[in-house]
Amino acid sequence: MTSRWQQIYRAGNSLEAHTLKGLLEHAGLAVRLTGENLGSAAGELPADVVQVSVWVPEQDAVKARQLLAGYETGNQRRWRCISCGEENEGQFDWCWQCGTDKPETDA
Ligand SMILES: [Zn+2]
């Protein structure tokens, strides 16, 4: 039986695409990426290649979209600094008060 694939996201770069791929695979979904040279290249990924599309089997598309919605919301969510307790806006990667790196929340 052949799975039909559905594009659920267009990432701005390869790094983001692979981040999402990891997120979805962690949830048990099969993931394909298109738009980059997937060859057998190992190691460093260029951060600014063309847009990369993320695909999942059609039957998993709803679940995948939910996961991505959580990912996008998480990017904007306020977070509390583990060092000084200051609340920071989601777009900041470190605490504006004391400079501590934003903690890795999910995954
Ligand atoms: Zn802080």
Tab-separated table of C-alpha atoms and ligand atoms in Angstrom:
chain	number	residue	atom	x	y	z
A	1	MET	CA	0.000	0.000	0.000
A	2	THR	CA	1.451	3.302	-1.042
A	3	SER	CA	1.176	6.218	1.299
A	4	ARG	CA	0.169	9.532	-0.131
A	5	TRP	CA	2.217	12.426	1.101
A	6	GLN	CA	1.070	15.857	2.039
A	7	GLN	CA	3.138	18.984	2.348
A	8	ILE	CA	2.528	20.513	5.742
A	9	TYR	CA	5.167	23.172	6.044
A	10	ARG	CA	7.620	25.226	4.057
A	11	ALA	CA	10.658	25.958	6.095
A	12	GLY	CA	12.746	29.020	5.446
A	13	ASN	CA	15.952	27.049	5.535
A	14	SER	CA	17.429	23.620	5.833
A	15	LEU	CA	18.168	23.957	9.517
A	16	GLU	CA	14.554	24.712	10.384
A	17	ALA	CA	13.373	21.875	8.160
A	18	HIS	CA	15.598	19.417	9.959
A	19	THR	CA	14.478	20.746	13.322
A	20	LEU	CA	10.872	20.096	12.344
A	21	LYS	CA	11.744	16.731	10.879
A	22	GLY	CA	13.294	15.741	14.185
A	23	LEU	CA	10.262	17.008	16.069
A	24	LEU	CA	7.860	14.988	13.929
A	25	GLU	CA	10.002	11.872	13.893
A	26	HIS	CA	10.245	12.079	17.653
A	27	ALA	CA	6.444	11.878	17.665
A	28	GLY	CA	6.614	8.732	15.556
A	29	LEU	CA	5.754	10.215	12.168
A	30	ALA	CA	7.467	9.504	8.888
A	31	VAL	CA	8.893	12.660	7.360
A	32	ARG	CA	10.257	13.635	3.985
A	33	LEU	CA	11.998	16.825	3.034
A	34	THR	CA	12.107	18.211	-0.470
A	35	GLY	CA	13.769	21.252	-1.943
A	36	GLU	CA	17.296	20.679	-0.802
A	37	ASN	CA	19.974	18.355	-1.983
A	38	LEU	CA	19.450	15.401	0.287
A	39	GLY	CA	22.165	13.296	-1.355
A	40	SER	CA	24.503	11.499	0.952
A	41	ALA	CA	26.095	14.645	2.257
A	42	ALA	CA	27.133	14.272	5.833
A	43	GLY	CA	27.927	16.911	8.333
A	44	GLU	CA	27.358	20.588	8.002
A	45	LEU	CA	24.109	21.853	6.567
A	46	PRO	CA	23.971	25.162	4.771
A	47	ALA	CA	21.744	27.498	6.725
A	48	ASP	CA	20.464	29.527	3.819
A	49	VAL	CA	19.551	27.175	1.012
A	50	VAL	CA	16.285	27.385	-0.874
A	51	GLN	CA	13.010	26.760	0.890
A	52	VAL	CA	12.603	23.242	2.132
A	53	SER	CA	9.208	21.565	2.168
A	54	VAL	CA	8.231	19.164	4.921
A	55	TRP	CA	6.014	16.235	3.944
A	56	VAL	CA	4.226	13.616	5.989
A	57	PRO	CA	1.918	10.740	5.058
A	58	GLU	CA	-1.564	12.038	4.416
A	59	GLN	CA	-3.066	10.136	7.327
A	60	ASP	CA	-0.634	11.833	9.709
A	61	ALA	CA	-1.108	15.352	8.369
A	62	VAL	CA	-3.542	16.461	11.068
A	63	LYS	CA	-1.309	15.264	13.848
A	64	ALA	CA	1.719	16.814	12.200
A	65	ARG	CA	0.006	20.174	11.864
A	66	GLN	CA	-0.855	20.118	15.548
A	67	LEU	CA	2.750	19.428	16.389
A	68	LEU	CA	3.896	22.259	14.155
A	69	ALA	CA	1.343	24.604	15.663
A	70	GLY	CA	2.833	23.832	19.039
A	71	TYR	CA	6.282	24.483	17.642
A	72	GLU	CA	5.291	27.864	16.247
A	73	THR	CA	3.458	28.883	19.403
A	74	GLY	CA	6.422	27.813	21.459
A	75	ASN	CA	8.599	30.179	19.507
A	76	GLN	CA	6.491	33.107	20.604
A	77	ARG	CA	5.708	32.041	24.130
A	78	ARG	CA	7.133	34.012	26.996
A	79	TRP	CA	9.679	32.128	28.994
A	80	ARG	CA	11.065	32.500	32.479
A	81	CYS	CA	14.783	32.760	33.050
A	82	ILE	CA	16.087	29.862	35.097
A	83	SER	CA	18.785	32.043	36.565
A	84	CYS	CA	17.069	35.255	37.696
A	85	GLY	CA	13.379	34.442	37.189
A	86	GLU	CA	12.794	37.277	34.752
A	87	GLU	CA	10.060	36.807	32.148
A	88	ASN	CA	11.248	37.257	28.581
A	89	GLU	CA	9.452	37.523	25.278
A	90	GLY	CA	9.550	34.399	23.137
A	91	GLN	CA	11.636	35.948	20.389
A	92	PHE	CA	14.586	36.520	22.696
A	93	ASP	CA	17.114	33.739	22.863
A	94	TRP	CA	18.624	34.918	26.098
A	95	CYS	CA	17.497	36.751	29.206
A	96	TRP	CA	17.574	40.520	28.754
A	97	GLN	CA	18.136	40.883	32.463
A	98	CYS	CA	21.115	38.634	33.118
A	99	GLY	CA	22.078	37.201	29.724
A	100	THR	CA	21.362	33.561	30.544
A	101	ASP	CA	20.500	31.459	27.493
A	102	LYS	CA	16.881	30.559	26.952
A	103	PRO	CA	16.348	27.008	28.263
A	104	GLU	CA	15.422	24.268	25.820
A	105	THR	CA	11.798	23.659	26.685
A	106	ASP	CA	10.248	20.873	24.697
A	107	ALA	CA	11.533	17.974	22.529
B	1	ZN	ZN	17.839	36.124	33.800
